[in-house]
XYZ file of C-alpha atoms in Angstrom:
657
model
C 77.287 104.478 40.424
C 80.330 106.388 39.181
C 81.676 106.578 35.630
C 84.956 105.092 36.884
C 83.104 102.003 38.081
C 81.571 101.521 34.605
C 84.980 102.041 32.949
C 86.366 99.352 35.228
C 83.570 96.886 34.373
C 83.568 97.404 30.595
C 87.245 98.200 30.086
C 90.033 95.813 29.034
C 90.459 93.123 31.684
C 87.193 94.251 33.374
C 84.817 91.833 35.098
C 82.497 91.620 32.064
C 85.399 90.519 29.858
C 86.355 87.835 32.365
C 82.790 86.509 32.503
C 81.830 86.703 28.808
C 83.893 84.726 26.318
C 84.998 86.854 23.357
C 83.824 90.097 25.028
C 85.408 93.207 23.488
C 85.324 96.559 25.224
C 83.555 99.113 22.990
C 83.678 102.802 23.689
C 80.099 103.339 22.473
C 78.821 100.656 24.869
C 80.664 102.187 27.842
C 79.337 105.676 27.020
C 75.803 104.345 26.651
C 76.024 102.571 30.041
C 77.139 105.858 31.669
C 74.216 107.792 30.119
C 71.725 105.146 31.309
C 73.286 105.113 34.801
C 72.821 108.897 34.910
C 69.148 108.634 33.865
C 68.494 105.908 36.479
C 70.184 107.951 39.204
C 68.206 111.065 38.285
C 64.906 109.167 37.718
C 64.847 110.726 34.261
C 63.667 109.725 30.773
C 66.252 108.807 28.130
C 65.795 107.851 24.455
C 68.867 105.785 23.550
C 69.573 104.658 19.979
C 72.454 102.204 19.709
C 73.735 101.024 16.319
C 73.942 97.264 15.664
C 76.871 95.729 17.523
C 77.024 98.359 20.292
C 75.996 95.786 22.889
C 73.024 97.746 24.227
C 71.736 94.840 26.357
C 74.794 94.917 28.643
C 74.836 98.731 28.461
C 71.433 98.904 30.176
C 71.645 95.755 32.347
C 74.858 96.725 34.161
C 73.590 100.067 35.558
C 70.090 98.619 36.158
C 71.412 95.694 38.218
C 74.004 97.766 40.105
C 71.758 100.673 40.952
C 69.311 98.530 42.931
C 65.592 98.937 43.385
C 62.945 97.225 41.289
C 63.546 97.125 37.530
C 61.062 96.151 34.796
C 62.659 95.249 31.451
C 60.155 95.041 28.585
C 61.251 93.463 25.293
C 59.833 93.198 21.781
C 59.250 89.428 21.674
C 58.898 86.381 23.906
C 62.090 84.946 22.335
C 64.035 88.012 23.437
C 62.410 87.712 26.880
C 63.668 84.139 27.209
C 67.157 85.157 26.026
C 67.371 87.939 28.630
C 66.095 85.722 31.439
C 68.089 82.597 30.620
C 71.336 84.046 29.269
C 72.004 87.791 29.429
C 70.861 88.655 32.971
C 72.539 85.601 34.620
C 75.793 86.509 32.790
C 75.750 90.128 33.983
C 74.697 89.062 37.494
C 77.704 86.713 37.742
C 80.080 89.375 36.404
C 78.821 91.960 38.883
C 78.499 89.442 41.716
C 75.246 91.040 42.903
C 72.459 89.133 44.736
C 69.673 90.194 42.370
C 66.524 88.062 42.050
C 64.965 87.829 38.563
C 61.487 86.753 37.405
C 60.005 86.127 33.972
C 56.381 87.148 33.439
C 54.385 86.308 30.323
C 50.728 86.585 29.337
C 48.399 83.917 30.710
C 48.150 82.166 27.314
C 51.761 80.993 27.841
C 51.023 78.961 30.973
C 49.242 75.599 31.001
C 46.024 75.808 33.050
C 45.316 72.834 35.367
C 41.546 73.313 35.064
C 41.407 73.527 31.266
C 43.875 70.664 30.844
C 41.691 68.448 33.038
C 38.548 69.403 31.092
C 40.251 68.689 27.765
C 41.503 65.297 28.991
C 37.966 64.416 30.166
C 36.142 65.689 27.067
C 38.457 63.942 24.624
C 37.032 65.957 21.694
C 40.273 65.943 19.728
C 40.122 65.290 16.023
C 43.719 65.078 14.840
C 46.316 62.456 15.735
C 48.842 65.241 16.319
C 46.625 66.850 18.953
C 46.210 63.561 20.816
C 49.998 63.100 20.919
C 50.541 66.739 21.921
C 47.973 66.431 24.729
C 49.817 63.400 26.149
C 53.086 65.351 26.038
C 51.486 68.323 27.837
C 49.998 66.001 30.462
C 53.468 64.485 31.149
C 55.058 67.956 31.152
C 52.644 69.100 33.883
C 54.018 66.459 36.278
C 57.580 67.851 36.136
C 57.413 71.553 35.237
C 58.013 74.239 37.836
C 56.795 77.135 35.690
C 54.108 75.669 33.378
C 55.569 77.865 30.592
C 54.796 76.281 27.225
C 58.148 77.551 25.845
C 59.802 74.770 27.902
C 57.942 72.077 25.940
C 59.661 72.328 22.561
C 58.102 69.125 21.162
C 54.668 70.791 20.957
C 54.846 73.632 18.365
C 53.970 77.080 19.681
C 51.311 77.352 16.957
C 49.593 74.009 17.784
C 45.837 74.521 18.256
C 45.871 72.279 21.351
C 47.362 75.172 23.388
C 44.036 77.053 23.108
C 42.310 74.160 24.912
C 44.784 73.855 27.803
C 45.417 77.535 28.611
C 43.036 80.137 30.030
C 42.006 83.547 28.764
C 40.857 86.518 30.807
C 37.291 85.439 29.972
C 37.653 81.742 30.825
C 39.758 81.986 34.018
C 37.845 80.916 37.145
C 40.038 83.126 39.359
C 39.995 82.503 43.111
C 36.970 80.183 42.650
C 39.132 77.632 40.812
C 39.954 74.407 42.671
C 43.535 74.669 41.375
C 44.017 78.307 42.403
C 46.851 77.461 44.854
C 48.805 75.603 42.135
C 48.030 78.050 39.298
C 51.129 78.811 37.206
C 49.851 82.283 36.241
C 49.419 83.196 39.923
C 52.841 81.707 40.804
C 54.527 83.742 38.046
C 52.818 86.927 39.273
C 53.815 86.239 42.880
C 57.457 85.673 41.874
C 57.365 88.897 39.858
C 56.042 90.775 42.912
C 59.023 89.643 44.975
C 61.800 89.876 42.345
C 64.262 92.740 41.907
C 64.225 92.467 38.101
C 61.135 91.424 36.123
C 61.315 90.618 32.407
C 58.067 91.213 30.473
C 57.249 91.944 26.816
C 55.580 94.979 25.264
C 52.315 93.141 24.565
C 52.057 92.167 28.223
C 53.001 95.637 29.456
C 50.362 97.431 27.407
C 47.708 94.733 27.731
C 48.028 95.311 31.449
C 47.843 99.062 31.226
C 44.701 98.646 29.091
C 43.057 95.567 30.680
C 44.637 95.299 34.161
C 44.902 91.566 33.596
C 48.539 90.568 33.461
C 50.052 91.374 36.829
C 52.169 94.259 35.502
C 49.890 96.898 37.094
C 50.732 95.476 40.519
C 54.464 95.749 39.734
C 54.476 99.312 38.400
C 53.996 101.235 41.658
C 57.159 99.755 43.199
C 59.394 99.963 40.093
C 62.278 102.471 40.132
C 63.274 101.858 36.513
C 61.385 100.817 33.372
C 63.529 99.815 30.381
C 61.959 99.250 26.956
C 64.256 97.295 24.631
C 63.265 97.220 20.917
C 61.423 100.439 21.825
C 60.706 101.259 18.152
C 57.834 98.728 18.387
C 56.033 100.601 21.168
C 53.856 102.971 19.084
C 52.262 100.059 17.184
C 51.920 97.825 20.256
C 50.397 100.588 22.362
C 47.986 101.564 19.566
C 46.832 97.946 19.424
C 46.119 97.759 23.153
C 44.733 101.233 23.783
C 42.318 100.593 20.951
C 39.451 98.155 21.138
C 38.502 95.280 18.845
C 35.323 93.214 18.786
C 35.110 90.311 16.345
C 32.338 88.046 15.116
C 34.668 85.151 16.081
C 34.430 86.229 19.748
C 30.636 86.244 19.457
C 30.548 82.758 17.883
C 33.013 81.395 20.478
C 30.804 82.709 23.288
C 27.725 81.143 21.626
C 29.500 77.744 21.529
C 30.343 78.005 25.234
C 26.813 79.140 26.183
C 25.332 76.145 24.330
C 27.798 73.654 25.910
C 27.427 74.985 29.485
C 23.652 75.428 29.196
C 23.182 71.818 28.054
C 25.585 70.537 30.724
C 24.208 72.394 33.753
C 20.753 73.810 32.947
C 19.272 71.643 30.208
C 15.737 72.288 31.486
C 16.288 76.045 31.944
C 16.040 77.095 28.309
C 15.998 75.839 24.734
C 19.699 76.587 24.421
C 20.013 75.929 20.685
C 17.201 78.461 20.066
C 18.910 80.945 22.418
C 22.239 81.003 20.559
C 21.067 80.418 16.970
C 19.738 83.963 16.287
C 22.968 85.471 17.682
C 25.128 83.195 15.494
C 23.021 84.037 12.441
C 23.258 87.783 13.151
C 27.062 87.556 13.556
C 27.369 85.713 10.226
C 25.065 88.235 8.505
C 27.272 91.052 9.805
C 30.287 89.398 8.173
C 28.326 88.921 4.921
C 27.586 92.674 4.749
C 30.941 92.830 2.927
C 31.216 90.348 0.048
C 35.016 90.782 -0.266
C 37.713 89.151 1.874
C 40.527 91.097 3.506
C 39.161 94.617 3.190
C 39.357 97.576 5.565
C 37.018 100.560 5.705
C 36.647 103.455 8.091
C 33.017 103.887 9.115
C 32.742 107.019 6.956
C 33.652 104.950 3.870
C 30.745 102.522 4.369
C 27.767 103.534 2.234
C 24.702 104.666 4.199
C 22.675 102.053 2.267
C 25.048 99.214 3.254
C 23.614 96.092 4.907
C 26.268 96.611 7.606
C 24.314 99.085 9.786
C 21.023 97.110 10.022
C 23.035 93.874 10.545
C 24.898 95.472 13.469
C 21.594 96.640 14.968
C 20.162 93.089 14.693
C 23.245 91.571 16.344
C 22.952 93.983 19.283
C 19.239 93.124 19.719
C 19.746 89.318 19.575
C 22.742 89.574 21.889
C 20.638 91.356 24.536
C 18.054 88.550 24.326
C 20.781 85.922 24.972
C 22.022 87.918 27.988
C 18.488 87.876 29.481
C 18.414 84.061 29.303
C 21.872 83.827 30.893
C 20.747 86.208 33.696
C 17.897 83.831 34.581
C 20.132 80.710 34.643
C 23.469 82.054 35.938
C 23.077 80.731 39.485
C 22.818 77.134 38.188
C 26.605 76.846 37.624
C 29.815 78.894 37.895
C 30.522 78.325 34.219
C 27.118 79.772 33.196
C 27.793 82.767 35.456
C 31.121 83.138 33.663
C 29.347 83.101 30.268
C 26.935 85.775 31.587
C 29.839 88.026 32.650
C 31.546 87.585 29.258
C 28.284 88.270 27.421
C 27.601 91.473 29.377
C 31.124 92.781 28.718
C 31.018 91.900 24.997
C 27.468 93.263 24.666
C 28.489 96.554 26.279
C 31.420 96.904 23.877
C 29.131 96.126 20.918
C 26.649 98.775 22.075
C 29.387 101.354 22.627
C 31.173 100.832 19.313
C 29.999 103.645 17.067
C 27.184 104.334 19.540
C 26.530 107.922 18.346
C 26.170 106.668 14.773
C 22.773 105.782 13.384
C 22.483 103.974 10.065
C 23.327 106.381 7.302
C 25.062 108.931 9.545
C 28.465 107.346 9.931
C 31.384 109.353 11.271
C 35.044 108.407 11.006
C 36.090 110.053 14.246
C 34.785 109.366 17.686
C 35.731 110.175 21.244
C 36.537 107.341 23.626
C 35.484 107.451 27.283
C 38.515 109.535 28.251
C 37.951 112.098 25.487
C 40.613 110.558 23.260
C 40.139 111.046 19.500
C 39.595 107.680 17.828
C 39.000 106.293 14.366
C 36.276 103.676 13.909
C 36.950 101.079 11.247
C 35.957 97.628 10.050
C 38.167 94.766 8.833
C 36.765 91.778 6.956
C 38.611 88.430 6.865
C 37.544 85.259 5.074
C 35.329 84.046 7.934
C 35.149 86.893 10.452
C 34.594 90.613 10.781
C 36.363 92.882 13.260
C 35.100 96.205 14.567
C 37.970 98.451 15.681
C 38.144 101.671 17.670
C 41.732 102.949 17.484
C 43.174 106.051 19.180
C 44.682 108.526 16.733
C 47.527 109.251 19.155
C 48.805 107.192 22.078
C 50.874 110.103 23.439
C 48.232 111.434 25.910
C 47.372 107.927 27.188
C 51.006 106.898 27.600
C 51.823 110.207 29.300
C 49.112 109.480 31.855
C 50.873 106.161 32.644
C 54.143 108.001 33.208
C 52.688 110.507 35.664
C 52.819 109.944 39.390
C 55.734 108.161 41.036
C 59.078 109.543 39.796
C 61.137 106.827 38.111
C 63.578 106.321 35.241
C 62.159 105.491 31.783
C 64.704 104.176 29.250
C 63.691 103.676 25.574
C 66.340 101.858 23.534
C 66.602 100.335 20.051
C 68.877 100.323 17.006
C 66.237 102.339 15.098
C 64.567 105.332 16.763
C 65.920 108.295 14.781
C 65.672 109.545 11.231
C 69.098 110.939 10.331
C 69.826 111.569 14.047
C 66.463 113.325 14.509
C 64.251 111.808 17.252
C 61.259 114.155 16.866
C 59.016 111.624 15.124
C 59.467 108.967 17.807
C 59.291 111.402 20.741
C 56.042 112.954 19.478
C 54.436 109.530 18.866
C 55.199 108.452 22.438
C 54.489 111.826 24.055
C 58.077 112.131 25.304
C 58.319 115.851 24.508
C 61.855 117.186 24.878
C 63.241 114.094 26.628
C 67.019 113.767 26.166
C 67.928 111.532 23.213
C 71.327 110.172 22.200
C 72.780 107.993 19.450
C 75.791 105.730 19.811
C 77.134 104.609 16.433
C 77.759 100.997 15.511
C 81.370 99.847 15.925
C 81.185 98.137 12.512
C 83.140 99.480 9.539
C 80.176 99.692 7.164
C 82.216 101.327 4.399
C 84.413 98.213 4.178
C 81.906 95.546 5.215
C 78.908 96.417 3.068
C 77.681 97.718 -0.278
C 74.321 99.345 -1.086
C 73.189 98.423 -4.612
C 70.185 100.058 -6.338
C 69.610 98.502 -9.800
C 68.938 100.548 -12.957
C 65.716 100.438 -15.010
C 63.269 99.152 -12.397
C 59.564 99.828 -13.122
C 57.472 101.878 -10.699
C 56.591 99.869 -7.544
C 52.849 99.993 -8.320
C 53.240 98.334 -11.739
C 51.604 94.871 -11.968
C 54.807 93.027 -12.947
C 56.972 94.693 -10.299
C 57.768 91.515 -8.299
C 58.867 89.756 -11.505
C 61.197 92.683 -12.237
C 62.637 92.368 -8.701
C 63.382 88.663 -9.297
C 64.922 89.364 -12.719
C 67.213 91.998 -11.168
C 68.062 89.911 -8.095
C 68.832 86.538 -9.734
C 72.343 87.392 -11.006
C 73.250 88.658 -7.531
C 71.746 85.619 -5.758
C 73.929 83.450 -8.018
C 77.002 85.589 -7.311
C 76.323 85.326 -3.561
C 75.963 81.535 -3.790
C 72.432 81.716 -2.366
C 72.964 83.043 1.193
C 70.186 85.611 0.716
C 67.154 87.134 2.406
C 64.456 88.545 0.131
C 62.363 90.893 2.297
C 58.991 91.798 0.775
C 56.455 94.390 1.866
C 53.387 92.191 1.167
C 52.408 88.530 1.508
C 51.290 88.586 -2.146
C 54.837 89.533 -3.204
C 56.239 86.697 -1.034
C 54.039 84.178 -2.872
C 54.862 85.491 -6.343
C 58.602 85.680 -5.586
C 58.537 82.096 -4.273
C 56.810 80.836 -7.461
C 59.339 82.583 -9.679
C 62.460 81.576 -7.722
C 61.335 77.954 -7.452
C 60.940 77.798 -11.246
C 64.216 79.673 -11.933
C 66.294 77.543 -9.527
C 64.944 74.387 -11.164
C 65.517 75.642 -14.702
C 69.052 76.900 -13.965
C 69.822 73.897 -11.744
C 70.842 76.125 -8.854
C 71.366 74.115 -5.648
C 69.978 76.758 -3.262
C 67.336 75.573 -0.740
C 64.307 77.899 -0.932
C 62.644 78.743 2.394
C 59.343 80.636 2.334
C 57.500 82.356 5.169
C 54.351 80.426 6.056
C 55.727 77.023 5.026
C 57.122 76.558 8.567
C 57.432 78.628 11.754
C 59.892 81.532 11.841
C 62.296 79.820 14.272
C 62.358 76.617 12.226
C 62.953 78.509 8.945
C 65.874 80.407 10.500
C 67.424 77.219 11.889
C 67.197 75.605 8.436
C 68.638 78.757 6.845
C 71.672 78.774 9.170
C 72.220 75.030 8.793
C 72.065 75.057 4.967
C 74.706 77.748 4.508
C 73.518 78.540 0.935
C 69.743 79.005 1.315
C 67.457 81.766 0.062
C 64.736 82.853 2.482
C 61.696 84.894 1.388
C 59.750 86.669 4.103
C 57.595 89.685 4.838
C 57.146 91.779 7.972
C 58.218 89.276 10.659
C 61.662 88.814 9.059
C 62.475 92.536 8.838
C 63.483 92.667 12.496
C 64.589 90.549 15.461
C 66.451 88.133 13.158
C 70.138 87.527 13.836
C 72.118 85.457 11.298
C 75.861 85.981 11.687
C 78.609 84.834 9.368
C 78.569 83.822 5.724
C 75.152 82.122 5.737
C 73.616 85.574 5.095
C 75.564 87.747 2.634
C 72.827 89.398 0.572
C 69.672 91.195 1.754
C 67.242 92.169 -1.030
C 64.422 94.593 -0.209
C 61.680 94.742 -2.830
C 60.096 98.130 -1.987
C 60.399 100.995 0.456
C 58.134 99.890 3.334
C 55.458 102.595 3.253
C 52.249 101.708 5.108
C 49.441 100.479 2.827
C 47.382 103.424 1.532
C 44.105 101.678 2.488
C 44.947 101.799 6.218
C 42.047 103.748 7.820
C 44.080 104.653 10.932
C 46.905 106.075 8.822
C 44.427 108.053 6.688
C 42.793 109.532 9.811
C 46.165 110.427 11.371
C 47.294 112.162 8.169
C 44.003 114.068 7.986
C 44.521 115.365 11.554
C 48.149 116.345 10.817
C 47.183 118.180 7.653
C 44.483 120.141 9.513
C 47.332 121.362 11.740
C 49.261 122.496 8.661
C 51.762 119.596 8.711
C 52.672 117.388 5.753
C 51.359 113.882 6.500
C 53.845 112.243 4.151
C 56.986 114.035 5.351
C 56.080 114.082 9.040
C 54.599 110.602 9.417
C 54.762 108.183 6.487
C 58.375 108.876 5.525
C 59.888 108.639 9.061
C 57.900 105.409 9.666
C 59.196 103.889 6.410
C 62.800 104.919 7.224
C 62.687 103.307 10.685
C 61.298 100.062 9.183
C 63.873 100.130 6.366
C 66.697 100.593 8.899
C 65.427 97.437 10.652
C 65.461 95.449 7.394
C 68.918 96.752 6.432
C 70.135 95.842 9.913
C 69.767 92.118 9.131
C 72.884 92.200 6.908
C 75.894 93.086 9.087
C 75.621 91.466 12.528
C 79.299 91.087 13.416
C 82.725 92.677 12.869
C 83.581 89.881 10.408
C 80.339 89.990 8.353
C 80.367 91.231 4.745
C 77.496 91.649 2.336
C 75.370 93.545 -0.166
C 72.128 95.376 0.608
C 70.057 95.526 -2.592
C 67.109 97.944 -2.532
C 65.097 97.531 -5.731
C 62.771 100.534 -5.359
C 63.636 103.236 -7.958
C 62.135 105.947 -5.683
C 65.329 105.781 -3.614
C 67.028 107.543 -6.554
C 64.216 109.323 -8.418
C 62.363 111.050 -5.555
C 63.633 114.100 -3.665
C 63.087 112.268 -0.351
C 65.330 109.366 -1.488
C 68.452 111.133 -0.224
C 66.980 111.447 3.262
C 66.327 107.700 3.250
C 69.781 106.493 2.235
C 71.455 109.004 4.533
C 69.625 107.306 7.424
C 71.016 103.870 6.446
C 74.433 102.518 7.515
C 77.305 104.212 5.643
C 77.803 101.457 3.054
C 79.629 102.165 -0.200
C 77.022 102.685 -2.915
C 76.662 101.494 -6.507
C 74.070 101.165 -9.260
C 76.155 98.762 -11.359
C 75.429 95.036 -11.239
C 79.021 94.070 -12.080
C 80.319 96.091 -9.087
C 77.864 94.294 -6.774
C 78.834 90.890 -8.244
C 82.509 91.707 -7.852
C 81.954 92.448 -4.135
C 81.282 88.724 -3.591
C 84.343 87.738 -5.586
C 86.639 90.096 -3.622
C 88.470 88.411 -0.751
C 87.998 90.103 2.618
């Protein structure tokens, strides 16, 4: 593909403009498309940061679709996947007039399973009226759907518990033994993906496959010429999640429930099933009770040698082995008991391997995984479960291994990959070495469209009344903006406190702004209500910092409570910093600060989404001004005008555009 061809497509009067209503040719988009075309042609790696409004989706789709060969596009979320599949790719395909076939591939939990639906309909063990209604809707949906994708059935919420009963997991899938194998939606989706020119997946699916070989992506990789990661800033966290390993007491209890149900159904006379599972259940609960607190995280080295944790883990392993012996003796009685046996052996092996070198009282924080990878072992306690984690300290070597072999193009793109035009942090996390990296600036006029406001006299972020001080400082600006605000918090606790305060203040001051709070409804529903209201205030934490697009006047003020540094009690972060400091690096400057800047850029990016948008970004954290590193942070943000005066920020809303 030649540069002239791209100029012709993106330029004034080009085919993209004819196909897309309101399309405006942007120089940065055209240049980005040329760079990606070059990387695809040369089967090279490219890190491509594109400021908000560049139009990066078209910039990578045009060369990918024109160049030919098999393309895998991996996105940050399932919503973005659906948008690419249903809207963006068909638009570009029509504009280019190319006969490209496209498939959408999601994880198996997104497809209704014929076998599990039938079992749930037969068992009828539903307790809530909602679930009964949802099950009827799913049953009707199955008669008409071509894909079985639950996203098509909007009337059943994505978070409804009924989905767990009518979808399969890797553990509960019968595979080729299943009577419905020929009609299986998961298998159909994988087959379509095998045959398609362009396959749209998401990062979770991509890395789950690399780690578990269970999603159909592994079969696609060998034939792919080009892999494009959109929202690529999410990859380090997603890959860490999947290249690590987690075992939870919930998994153990779920297996015990299934063993009891299948044993009583198919081999009642084979064992006293209640007595088989009871000691395992008790041991799993005792392991959780080794930590009296809820929501705590410890690396293994932080757990006292005298803790009840180590003997409780030993007991669980012993009782688990006894349950496996019973399953071994009864497995041939039914396929479902055989399936429980396989699950039990796999889970038991992982339990035995977790912290295997450690004996009670000789805990070590670091461990080597099977492939010699340095890992940190840590424990996380929730209100009713305990998770044992083994997390790699760096994903770079593992990801590099995936990129070896067949030469192909690897494109990593996002609005936030660099810190002040420096890509070293991201490249080293992903093991991309000296891969070429480029930035294309946003076409927006940030100096005219936005204002960065940092209030005076804020307390230190660790002070107990900090969230109250944030609300006190933000209220005059929320009033000046007429609502139309996002308040982005770094913790759920801050979300709750801010919601309490704002609810009381709005009532007392008789302010007519609808208050929307994360957790009180799903993210999609909250955003729809926010857009529809036109004067709402939405309070959210992590999930609202990115992937949220509200254009126009409905969002005119984004308030960020604190700089988003990772929590200091994170055992993985502590271990990574320790390793960096042994190498003579500064853990804060080389890891924590770049991470916080990339997250902050995402949050700030919610404000200006269009050439016509205007608004104020209010960052309450005094460290932006008082600390030497503050300058590096605000220099990485869009080039808004800056002020510390409330009256200047209020006047911004009063000024006509």
